[in-house]
Amino acid sequence: MIQQVEKLKEIINQNSMGHLPLPYRVDLMKQISDICIVQKVLCECCKKVCSCFPKEYDTENPLYSVLSEIDSYLYKNKGTAESISVSGERLCNYAEQSIESCEDMAGWAIIALGYAIRNDAASILEIEDYNGEDDNAFDFESWNADFICSIAYSGSNPFMEIGNAEKRKEYWLWYLDMVLSMCEKSNTPYTMIKPTPKKSQNQISIPKRTQSWQIENVSNQIQQLVHALIEATDKQTKDWNKIVLSYTFISASYMNITCCREEEVQKITLCQSIENLIHNSLFHIHKDMYLQAPKEGAWMQCCITIEKGNSYDISFNYDDITSISDIFNNPDWLIGAFEDYPRSKEYTPQWLRKIIERRKLYLT
């Protein structure tokens, strides 16, 4: 293996683009043959380029979270290939639509790595009808993470423009040293990954909002909604102390209604006409509050708690993604919601800024 690596270093040094052609990498990975080691090699490539963009790929970045999940799967035997596949698929469209820079290419490499985890690295070990072609013979959706990372690291595709050949050479020489190390110590990460927090916390201070439900048109809608909820609940049971409505609206909506008596919680099922009425009311409350001060953004979640005697309390969640169901934590949905209800940057929490990134969506 050492002799082969030295020969490959000569090939890189002699290549005018500083490129290590795909046939040599395929042969090298097939000699390794161990699927897990090959996957770790591709994972190390992603960690290498993400470390070049620390501001973009910090622990708040959703793609970096997937990379962390993959790293734990490969080195700590945590998680499953299926869960990684779900995470990758959820972010695939988001990553593909935002490829405009080297930083974005690093994100696409993580998506390619996810495919390699799901498909046992078949994209480099079992290329269909492969006859020794180089990377430029394939569409970018089929590129391997190692090649995508070389583009992110060097700043260009070697087959479209030479770019920084020295940086590309530096990357591929690093790659060979890393491969050699992984073959000798496959259970030891070549690069340590930054730990991701279990709960993403907002790291910037959001100004106090002025939007209010206590203006006439909104408060009237809420009172009608509360009356409809009490009436619908009383038809199912009069033995309740509290009714709780939780409503989430991020591109799609979800509503959950329960009534409580002491420790007992019962789900309330509404007839279609009442459910439509409440959904329609909440949609208009959401819109009317946003229009009071668009720069402050639109709330993602509303919780109404009704006590016996018709008193009620209302809370709105504009910024805390950790209290939202994971099904809504989808970058495509979050960007879509931001496009429908844009806010100024000062009212945008850190985690959402990472998803919006360089898109020109902020209100000024």
mmCIF file of N, CA and C in Angstrom, residues 54 68 127 130 135 161 180 196 202 226 250 264 288 343:
data_model
loop_
_atom_site.group_PDB
_atom_site.id
_atom_site.type_symbol
_atom_site.label_atom_id
_atom_site.label_comp_id
_atom_site.label_asym_id
_atom_site.label_seq_id
_atom_site.Cartn_x
_atom_site.Cartn_y
_atom_site.Cartn_z
ATOM 1 N N PRO A 54 -15.187 27.391 8.647
ATOM 2 C CA PRO A 54 -15.710 27.248 10.008
ATOM 3 C C PRO A 54 -16.947 28.084 10.301
ATOM 4 N N SER A 68 -21.930 15.087 11.322
ATOM 5 C CA SER A 68 -21.670 14.625 12.686
ATOM 6 C C SER A 68 -22.368 13.299 12.951
ATOM 7 N N ILE A 127 -19.132 0.976 -9.523
ATOM 8 C CA ILE A 127 -19.673 1.892 -10.524
ATOM 9 C C ILE A 127 -20.201 1.085 -11.705
ATOM 10 N N TYR A 130 -18.466 0.564 -15.523
ATOM 11 C CA TYR A 130 -17.296 1.431 -15.453
ATOM 12 C C TYR A 130 -16.149 0.899 -16.296
ATOM 13 N N ASP A 135 -13.708 11.560 -13.603
ATOM 14 C CA ASP A 135 -14.902 12.150 -12.986
ATOM 15 C C ASP A 135 -15.747 12.948 -13.968
ATOM 16 N N GLU A 161 -12.130 24.557 -15.504
ATOM 17 C CA GLU A 161 -11.094 25.587 -15.443
ATOM 18 C C GLU A 161 -9.997 25.077 -14.532
ATOM 19 N N LEU A 180 -3.755 6.220 3.792
ATOM 20 C CA LEU A 180 -2.745 5.351 4.394
ATOM 21 C C LEU A 180 -2.964 5.232 5.906
ATOM 22 N N THR A 196 -21.881 18.406 18.187
ATOM 23 C CA THR A 196 -23.087 19.210 17.967
ATOM 24 C C THR A 196 -23.957 19.143 19.216
ATOM 25 N N ASN A 202 -30.508 29.680 20.412
ATOM 26 C CA ASN A 202 -30.253 30.921 19.709
ATOM 27 C C ASN A 202 -29.113 31.674 20.394
ATOM 28 N N VAL A 226 -62.110 30.616 20.699
ATOM 29 C CA VAL A 226 -62.204 30.060 22.049
ATOM 30 C C VAL A 226 -63.628 29.552 22.304
ATOM 31 N N ILE A 250 -45.752 26.179 9.445
ATOM 32 C CA ILE A 250 -44.502 26.407 8.714
ATOM 33 C C ILE A 250 -44.682 25.775 7.338
ATOM 34 N N GLU A 264 -55.297 13.469 33.884
ATOM 35 C CA GLU A 264 -55.825 12.805 32.691
ATOM 36 C C GLU A 264 -55.863 13.779 31.510
ATOM 37 N N ASP A 288 -52.713 38.462 10.070
ATOM 38 C CA ASP A 288 -53.001 39.808 10.579
ATOM 39 C C ASP A 288 -51.924 40.284 11.552
ATOM 40 N N ARG A 343 -38.737 38.348 7.186
ATOM 41 C CA ARG A 343 -38.490 39.210 8.339
ATOM 42 C C ARG A 343 -37.121 39.864 8.169
#
